[in-house]
Short mmCIF file of C-alpha atoms and ligand atoms in Angstrom, two decimals:
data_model
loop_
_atom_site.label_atom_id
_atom_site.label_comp_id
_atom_site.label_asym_id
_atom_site.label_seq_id
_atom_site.Cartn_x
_atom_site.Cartn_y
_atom_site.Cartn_z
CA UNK A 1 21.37 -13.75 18.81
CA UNK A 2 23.82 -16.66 17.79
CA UNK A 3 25.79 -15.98 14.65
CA UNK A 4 24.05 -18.41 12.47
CA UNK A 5 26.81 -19.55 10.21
CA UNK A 6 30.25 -18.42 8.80
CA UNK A 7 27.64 -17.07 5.84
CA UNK A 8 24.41 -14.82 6.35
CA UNK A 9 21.19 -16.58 5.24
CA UNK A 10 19.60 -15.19 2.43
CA UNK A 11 15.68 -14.83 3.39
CA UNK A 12 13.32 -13.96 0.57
CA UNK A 13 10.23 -11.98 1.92
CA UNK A 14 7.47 -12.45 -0.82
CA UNK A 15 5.30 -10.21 1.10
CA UNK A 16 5.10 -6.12 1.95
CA UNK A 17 5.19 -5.75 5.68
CA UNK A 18 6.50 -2.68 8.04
CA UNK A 19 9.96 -2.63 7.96
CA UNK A 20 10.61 -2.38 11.70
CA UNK A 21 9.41 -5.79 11.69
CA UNK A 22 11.28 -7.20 8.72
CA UNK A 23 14.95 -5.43 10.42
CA UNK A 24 14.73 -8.24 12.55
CA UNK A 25 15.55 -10.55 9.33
CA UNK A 26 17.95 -8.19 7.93
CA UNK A 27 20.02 -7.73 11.21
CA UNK A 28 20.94 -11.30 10.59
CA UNK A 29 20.27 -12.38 7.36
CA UNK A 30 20.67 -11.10 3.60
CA UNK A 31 17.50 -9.76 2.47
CA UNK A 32 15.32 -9.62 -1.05
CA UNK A 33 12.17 -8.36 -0.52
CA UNK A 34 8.90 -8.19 -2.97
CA UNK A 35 8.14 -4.44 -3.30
CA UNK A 36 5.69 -4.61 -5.76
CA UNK A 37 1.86 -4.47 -5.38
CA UNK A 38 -0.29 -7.74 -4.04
CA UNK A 39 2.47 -11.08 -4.41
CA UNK A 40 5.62 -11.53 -6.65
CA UNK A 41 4.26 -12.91 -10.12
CA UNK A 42 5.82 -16.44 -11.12
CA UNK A 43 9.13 -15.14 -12.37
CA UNK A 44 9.83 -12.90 -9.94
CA UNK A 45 9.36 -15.30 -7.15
CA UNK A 46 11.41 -18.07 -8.93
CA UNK A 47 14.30 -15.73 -9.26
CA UNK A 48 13.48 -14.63 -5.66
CA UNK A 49 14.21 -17.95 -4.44
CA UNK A 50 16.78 -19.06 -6.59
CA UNK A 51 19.71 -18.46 -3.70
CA UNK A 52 16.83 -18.37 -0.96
CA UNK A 53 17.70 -20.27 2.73
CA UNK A 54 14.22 -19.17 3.69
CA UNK A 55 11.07 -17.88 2.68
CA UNK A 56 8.64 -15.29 4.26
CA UNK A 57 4.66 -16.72 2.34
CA UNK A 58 1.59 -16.07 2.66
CA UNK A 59 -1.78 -18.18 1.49
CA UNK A 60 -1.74 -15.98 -1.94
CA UNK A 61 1.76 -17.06 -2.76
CA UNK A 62 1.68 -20.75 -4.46
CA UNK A 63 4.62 -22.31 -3.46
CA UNK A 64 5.10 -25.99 -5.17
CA UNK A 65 7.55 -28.44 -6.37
CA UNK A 66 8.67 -26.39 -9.53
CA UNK A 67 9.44 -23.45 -6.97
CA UNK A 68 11.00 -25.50 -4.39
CA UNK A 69 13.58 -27.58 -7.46
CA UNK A 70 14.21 -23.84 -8.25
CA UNK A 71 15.63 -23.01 -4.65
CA UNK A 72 18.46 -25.67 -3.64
CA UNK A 73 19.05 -24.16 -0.64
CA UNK A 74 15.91 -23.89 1.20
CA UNK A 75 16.09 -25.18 4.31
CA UNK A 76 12.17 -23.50 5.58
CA UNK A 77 9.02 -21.65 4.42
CA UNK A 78 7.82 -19.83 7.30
CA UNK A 79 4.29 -18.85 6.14
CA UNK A 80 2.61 -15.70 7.17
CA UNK A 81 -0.99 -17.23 8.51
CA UNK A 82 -2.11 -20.29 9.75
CA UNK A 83 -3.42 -22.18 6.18
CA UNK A 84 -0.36 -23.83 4.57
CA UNK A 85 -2.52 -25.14 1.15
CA UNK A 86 -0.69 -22.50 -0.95
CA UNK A 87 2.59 -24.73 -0.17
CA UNK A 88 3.39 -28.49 -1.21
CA UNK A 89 4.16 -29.87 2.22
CA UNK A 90 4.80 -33.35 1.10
CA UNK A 91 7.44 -32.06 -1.47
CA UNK A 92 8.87 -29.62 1.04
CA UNK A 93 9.01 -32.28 3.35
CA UNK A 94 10.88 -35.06 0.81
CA UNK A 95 13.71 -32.25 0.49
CA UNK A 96 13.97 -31.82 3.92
CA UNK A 97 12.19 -28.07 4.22
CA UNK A 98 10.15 -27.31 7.21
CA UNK A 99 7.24 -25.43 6.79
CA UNK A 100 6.20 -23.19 9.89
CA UNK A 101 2.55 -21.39 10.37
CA UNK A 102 1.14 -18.84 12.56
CA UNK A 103 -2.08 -20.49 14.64
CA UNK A 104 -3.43 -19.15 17.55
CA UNK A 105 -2.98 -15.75 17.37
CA UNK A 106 -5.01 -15.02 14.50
CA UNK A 107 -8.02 -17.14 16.50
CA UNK A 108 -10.17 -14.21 17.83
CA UNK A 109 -9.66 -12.26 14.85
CA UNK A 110 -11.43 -14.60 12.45
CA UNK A 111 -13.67 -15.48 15.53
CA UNK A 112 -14.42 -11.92 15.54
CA UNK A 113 -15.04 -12.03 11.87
CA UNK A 114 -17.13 -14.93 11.75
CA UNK A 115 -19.49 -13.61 14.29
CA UNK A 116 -19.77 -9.99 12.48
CA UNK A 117 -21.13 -12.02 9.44
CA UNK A 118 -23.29 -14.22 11.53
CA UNK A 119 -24.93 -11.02 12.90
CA UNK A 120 -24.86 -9.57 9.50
CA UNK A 121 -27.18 -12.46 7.94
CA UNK A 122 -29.27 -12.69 10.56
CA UNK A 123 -30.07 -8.70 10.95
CA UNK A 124 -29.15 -8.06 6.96
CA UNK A 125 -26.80 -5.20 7.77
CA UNK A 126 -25.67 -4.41 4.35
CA UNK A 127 -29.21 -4.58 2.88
CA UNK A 128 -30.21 -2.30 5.81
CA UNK A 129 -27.35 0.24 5.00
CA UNK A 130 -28.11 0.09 1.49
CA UNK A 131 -32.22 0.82 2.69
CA UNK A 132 -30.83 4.02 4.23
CA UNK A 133 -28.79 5.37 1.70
CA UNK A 134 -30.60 4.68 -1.15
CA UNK A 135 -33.35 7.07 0.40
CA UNK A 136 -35.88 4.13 0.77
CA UNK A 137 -36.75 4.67 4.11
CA UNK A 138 -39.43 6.70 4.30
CA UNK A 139 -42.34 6.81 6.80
CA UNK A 140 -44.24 3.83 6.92
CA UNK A 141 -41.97 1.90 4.59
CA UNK A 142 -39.66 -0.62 6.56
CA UNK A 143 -37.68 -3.33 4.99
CA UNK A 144 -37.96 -7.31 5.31
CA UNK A 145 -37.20 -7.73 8.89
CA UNK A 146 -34.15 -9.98 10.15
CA UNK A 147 -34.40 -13.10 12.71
CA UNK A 148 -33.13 -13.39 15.92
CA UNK A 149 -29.68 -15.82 16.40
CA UNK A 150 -30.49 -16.62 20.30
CA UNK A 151 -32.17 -20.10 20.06
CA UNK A 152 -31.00 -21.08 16.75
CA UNK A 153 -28.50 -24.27 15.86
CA UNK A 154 -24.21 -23.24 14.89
CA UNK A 155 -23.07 -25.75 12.70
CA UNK A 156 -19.18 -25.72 13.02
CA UNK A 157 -17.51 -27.75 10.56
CA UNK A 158 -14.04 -28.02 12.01
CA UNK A 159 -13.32 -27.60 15.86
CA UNK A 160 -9.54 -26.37 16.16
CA UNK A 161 -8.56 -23.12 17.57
CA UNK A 162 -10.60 -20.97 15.36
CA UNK A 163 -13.73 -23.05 15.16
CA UNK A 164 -13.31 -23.32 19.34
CA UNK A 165 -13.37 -19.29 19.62
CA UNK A 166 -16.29 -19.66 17.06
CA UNK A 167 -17.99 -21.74 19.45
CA UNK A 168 -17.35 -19.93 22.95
CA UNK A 169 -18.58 -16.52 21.18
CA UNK A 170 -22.08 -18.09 19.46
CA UNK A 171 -22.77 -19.66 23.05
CA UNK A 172 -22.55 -16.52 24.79
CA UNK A 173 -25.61 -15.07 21.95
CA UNK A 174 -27.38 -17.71 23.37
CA UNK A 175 -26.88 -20.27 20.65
CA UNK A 176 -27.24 -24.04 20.89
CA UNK A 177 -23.70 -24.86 18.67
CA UNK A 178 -23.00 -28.45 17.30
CA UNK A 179 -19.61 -29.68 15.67
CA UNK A 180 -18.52 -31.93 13.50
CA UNK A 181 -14.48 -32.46 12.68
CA UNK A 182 -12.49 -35.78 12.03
CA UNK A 183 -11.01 -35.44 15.52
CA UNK A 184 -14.83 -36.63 17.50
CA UNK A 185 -13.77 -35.36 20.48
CA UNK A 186 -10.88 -32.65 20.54
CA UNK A 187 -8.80 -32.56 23.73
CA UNK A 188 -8.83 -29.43 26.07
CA UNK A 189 -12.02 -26.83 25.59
CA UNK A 190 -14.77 -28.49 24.18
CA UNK A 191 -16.17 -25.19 23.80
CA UNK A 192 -19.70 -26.12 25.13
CA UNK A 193 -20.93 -27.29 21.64
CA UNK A 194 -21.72 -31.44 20.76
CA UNK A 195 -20.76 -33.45 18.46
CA UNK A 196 -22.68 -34.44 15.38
CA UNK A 197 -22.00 -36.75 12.18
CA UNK A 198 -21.95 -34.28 9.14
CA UNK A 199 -25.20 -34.96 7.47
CA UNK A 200 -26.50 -34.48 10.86
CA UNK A 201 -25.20 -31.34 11.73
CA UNK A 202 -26.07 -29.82 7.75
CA UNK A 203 -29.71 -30.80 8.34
CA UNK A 204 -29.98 -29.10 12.04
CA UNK A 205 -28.26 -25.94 11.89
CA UNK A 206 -29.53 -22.67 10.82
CA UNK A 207 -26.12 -21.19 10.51
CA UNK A 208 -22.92 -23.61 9.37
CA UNK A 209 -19.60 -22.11 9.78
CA UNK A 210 -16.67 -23.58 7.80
CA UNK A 211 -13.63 -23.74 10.04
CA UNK A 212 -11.03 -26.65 7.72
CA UNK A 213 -8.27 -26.68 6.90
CA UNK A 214 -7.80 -26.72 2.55
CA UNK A 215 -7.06 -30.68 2.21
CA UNK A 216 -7.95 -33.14 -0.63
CA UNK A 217 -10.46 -33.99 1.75
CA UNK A 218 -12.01 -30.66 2.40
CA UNK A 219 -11.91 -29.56 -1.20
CA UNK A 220 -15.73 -29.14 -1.92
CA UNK A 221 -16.80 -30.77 1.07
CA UNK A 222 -19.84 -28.09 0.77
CA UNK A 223 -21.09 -29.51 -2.63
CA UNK A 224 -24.22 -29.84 -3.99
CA UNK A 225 -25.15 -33.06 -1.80
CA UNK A 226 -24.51 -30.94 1.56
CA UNK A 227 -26.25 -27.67 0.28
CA UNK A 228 -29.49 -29.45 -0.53
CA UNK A 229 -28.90 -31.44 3.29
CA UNK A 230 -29.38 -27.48 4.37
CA UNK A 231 -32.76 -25.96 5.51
CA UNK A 232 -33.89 -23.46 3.17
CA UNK A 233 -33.64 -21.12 5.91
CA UNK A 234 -30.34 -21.94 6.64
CA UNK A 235 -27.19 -19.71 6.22
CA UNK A 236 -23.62 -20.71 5.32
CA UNK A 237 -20.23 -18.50 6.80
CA UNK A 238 -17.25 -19.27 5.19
CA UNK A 239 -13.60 -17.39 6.31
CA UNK A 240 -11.79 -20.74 6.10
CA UNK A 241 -10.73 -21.34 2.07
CA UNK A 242 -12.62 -20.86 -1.34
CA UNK A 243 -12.16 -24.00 -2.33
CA UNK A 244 -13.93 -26.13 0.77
CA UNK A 245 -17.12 -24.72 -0.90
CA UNK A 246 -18.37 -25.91 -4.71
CA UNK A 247 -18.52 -22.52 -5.84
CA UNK A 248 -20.88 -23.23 -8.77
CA UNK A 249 -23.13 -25.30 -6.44
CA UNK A 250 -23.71 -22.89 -3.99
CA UNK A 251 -24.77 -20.22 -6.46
CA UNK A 252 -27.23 -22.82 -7.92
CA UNK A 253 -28.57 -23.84 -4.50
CA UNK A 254 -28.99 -19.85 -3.48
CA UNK A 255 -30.48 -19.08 -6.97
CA UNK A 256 -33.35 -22.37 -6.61
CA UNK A 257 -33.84 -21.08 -2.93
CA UNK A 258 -32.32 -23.91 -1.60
CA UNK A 259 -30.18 -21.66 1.27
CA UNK A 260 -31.35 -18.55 2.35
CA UNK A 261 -28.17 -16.35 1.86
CA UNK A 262 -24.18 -16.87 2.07
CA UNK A 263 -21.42 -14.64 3.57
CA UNK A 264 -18.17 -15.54 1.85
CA UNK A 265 -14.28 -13.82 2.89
CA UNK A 266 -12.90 -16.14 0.79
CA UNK A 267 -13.20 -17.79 -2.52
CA UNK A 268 -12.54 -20.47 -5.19
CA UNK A 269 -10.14 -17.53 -6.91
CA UNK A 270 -8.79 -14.52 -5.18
CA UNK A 271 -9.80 -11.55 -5.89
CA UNK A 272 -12.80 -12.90 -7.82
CA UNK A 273 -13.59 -11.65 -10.78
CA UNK A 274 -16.09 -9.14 -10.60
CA UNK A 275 -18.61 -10.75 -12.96
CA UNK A 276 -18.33 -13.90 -10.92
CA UNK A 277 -21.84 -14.75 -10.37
CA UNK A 278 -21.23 -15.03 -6.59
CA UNK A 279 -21.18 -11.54 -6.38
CA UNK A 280 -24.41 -11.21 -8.33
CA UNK A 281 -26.87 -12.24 -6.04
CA UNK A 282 -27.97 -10.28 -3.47
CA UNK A 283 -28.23 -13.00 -0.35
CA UNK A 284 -24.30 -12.88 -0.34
CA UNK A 285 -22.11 -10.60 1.60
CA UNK A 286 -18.68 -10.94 0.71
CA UNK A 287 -15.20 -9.38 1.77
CA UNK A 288 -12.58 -9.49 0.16
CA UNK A 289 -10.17 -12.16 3.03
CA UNK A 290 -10.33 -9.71 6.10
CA UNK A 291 -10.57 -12.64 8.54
CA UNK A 292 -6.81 -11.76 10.38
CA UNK A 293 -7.09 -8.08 9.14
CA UNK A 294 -6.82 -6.15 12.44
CA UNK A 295 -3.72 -3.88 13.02
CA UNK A 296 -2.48 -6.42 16.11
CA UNK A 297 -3.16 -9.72 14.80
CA UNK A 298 -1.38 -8.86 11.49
CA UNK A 299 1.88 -7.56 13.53
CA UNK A 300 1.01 -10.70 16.05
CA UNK A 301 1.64 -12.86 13.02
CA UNK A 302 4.41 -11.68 11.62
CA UNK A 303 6.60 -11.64 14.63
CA UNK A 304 5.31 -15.30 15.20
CA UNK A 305 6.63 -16.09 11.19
CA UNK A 306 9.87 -14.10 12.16
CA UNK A 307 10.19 -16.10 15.24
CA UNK A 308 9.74 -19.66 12.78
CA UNK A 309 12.25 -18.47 9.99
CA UNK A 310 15.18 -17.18 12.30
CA UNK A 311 14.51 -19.98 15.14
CA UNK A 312 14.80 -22.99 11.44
CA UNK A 313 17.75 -20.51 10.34
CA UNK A 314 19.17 -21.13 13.37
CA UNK A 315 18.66 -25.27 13.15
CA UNK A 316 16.77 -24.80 16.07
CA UNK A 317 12.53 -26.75 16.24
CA UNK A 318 10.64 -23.37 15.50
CA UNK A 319 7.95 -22.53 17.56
CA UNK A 320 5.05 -23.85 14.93
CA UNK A 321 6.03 -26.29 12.44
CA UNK A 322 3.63 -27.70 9.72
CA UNK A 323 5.90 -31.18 9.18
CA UNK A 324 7.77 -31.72 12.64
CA UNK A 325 9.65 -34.88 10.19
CA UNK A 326 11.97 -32.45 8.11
CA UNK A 327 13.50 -31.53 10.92
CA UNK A 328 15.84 -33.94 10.84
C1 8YV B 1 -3.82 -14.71 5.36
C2 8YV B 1 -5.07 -16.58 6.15
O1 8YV B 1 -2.67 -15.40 5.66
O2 8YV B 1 -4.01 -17.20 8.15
C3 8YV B 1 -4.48 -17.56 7.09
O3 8YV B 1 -4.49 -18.75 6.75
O4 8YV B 1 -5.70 -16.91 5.22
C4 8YV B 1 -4.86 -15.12 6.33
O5 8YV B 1 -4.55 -14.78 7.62
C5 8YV B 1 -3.57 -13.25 5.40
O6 8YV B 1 -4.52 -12.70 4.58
C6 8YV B 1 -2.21 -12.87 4.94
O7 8YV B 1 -1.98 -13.30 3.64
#
């Protein structure tokens, strides 16, 4: 590799990840690394920063104006997934930061993910586990039976990459799948699903799967005016962000009856509280943001945010930039 400058970098990493994957970084760049438990509290991440070139995120680590006035010399923020809500773009962007993501090769995983819930509503896989082990299956007695998924309407609010593998998976379980996103007709693989104005879509499907990006736009998108659009039958899948769902609303639509269950991987706050009524009723599955947890799509993505940090280290265009203008 190049020498980068007459200096080493200095890279904060406010993330744990294996070390033989973060000796790339320190075989060419001065390293401080977070080694406590979960993400660096606001202090520590300030003062992590504070002589910072670059930045190793993730979508649990806030990074705004006050952090980026408190590190002069960062020149990127190479996040480790493909959300970027947890940074301010438009103030990285005014002081000439580029901010790099990870999409693509976390698609199947969340895919993956998305369908497992979709399965797990329709065939109620936890209550069935819970059926077993709480000794209530005895002869005779059998639970509330599921419903099938072959035949019945997708709802895919957002068609990128993830919302795409979404697609490609319900259609081979024999679903019809409908889309709506602001792009009407995305370029490349349509994905075998149609297009359908929002209200539309909300009032066809039996299953809608969120697949948006956090944006002022998306914030609460799935309020209490879509959730009462829904068929009562209807199920909602969300492993996109907490916050493109009113919260509040969707516990008041599931408590009326209004939805027939929920299965969340992300919410409003991470880790919810545990008294959060979301986790009271018992027509929600949640997880606690497994969507990109598999063993190869975690390494996949942090090579891919090595590859962005070293590559805008180097002043070379990294491979997946969030605001292609701060290049420069
Ligand atoms: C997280 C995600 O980044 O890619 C995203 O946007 O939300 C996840 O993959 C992951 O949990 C690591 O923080």
């Amino acid at each position: 590799m190049p020498a980068m400058s007459d200096e080493r970098p200095h890279v904060y990493i406010g993330l744990r990840g294996p070390e033989e994957a973060l000796a790339r970084i320190s075989e060419v760049c001065e390293v401080t690394s977070f080694e406590g438990v979960g993400i660096p509290d606001r202090d520590e991440l300030l003062a992590g920063v504070a002589a910072a070139d670059g930045i190793i995120g993730s979508a649990q680590l806030p990074i705004d104006a006050a952090v980026l006035a408190a590190a002069p010399r960062m020149r990127v923020i190479s996040n480790f997934g493909v959300g970027f809500d947890n940074v301010d773009v438009a103030a990285a962007t005014a002081r000439g930061v580029v901010v790099c993501n990870t999409p693509g090769v976390l698609s199947d995983a969340v895919a993956d993910l998305t369908m497992g819930l979709l399965l797990s509503l329709a065939r109620r896989l936890p209550e069935a586990e819970r059926f077993l082990r709480e000794q209530r299956w005895k002869p005779g007695a059998s639970m509330a039976l599921g419903t099938d998924v072959a035949g019945k309407t997708l709802g895919i609010i957002g068609l990128g990459r993830i919302g795409r593998a979404v697609s490609r998976r319900a259609v081979a379980f024999g679903m019809d799948v409908v889309y709506h996103d602001a792009v009407r007709d995305p370029p490349g693989d349509a994905a075998f699903c149609t297009y359908r104005d929002l209200d539309e879509l909300l009032a066809a499907a039996d299953f809608v799967s969120l697949h948006v990006n956090l944006t002022e736009a998306t914030t609460a998108l799935i309020g209490e005016r879509a959730l009462a659009l829904m068929k009562p039958t209807a199920y909602l899948i969300n492993t996109a962000r907490g916050g493109v769902i009113d919260q509040a609303a969707l516990v008041a639509a599931l408590q009326r009856g209004e939805l027939a269950g929920a299965a969340l991987d992300v919410f409003e706050r991470e880790p919810p509280a545990p008294d959060e009524p979301i986790l009271q009723l018992p027509n929600v599955i949640a997880l606690p943001h497994i969507g990109s947890g598999t063993v190869e799509t975690r390494r996949a993505m942090l090579e891919l945010a090595i590859d962005n940090l070293l590559a805008a280290l180097r002043g070379e265009r990294p491979p997946c930039v969030v605001n292609p203008e701060a290049l420069g």
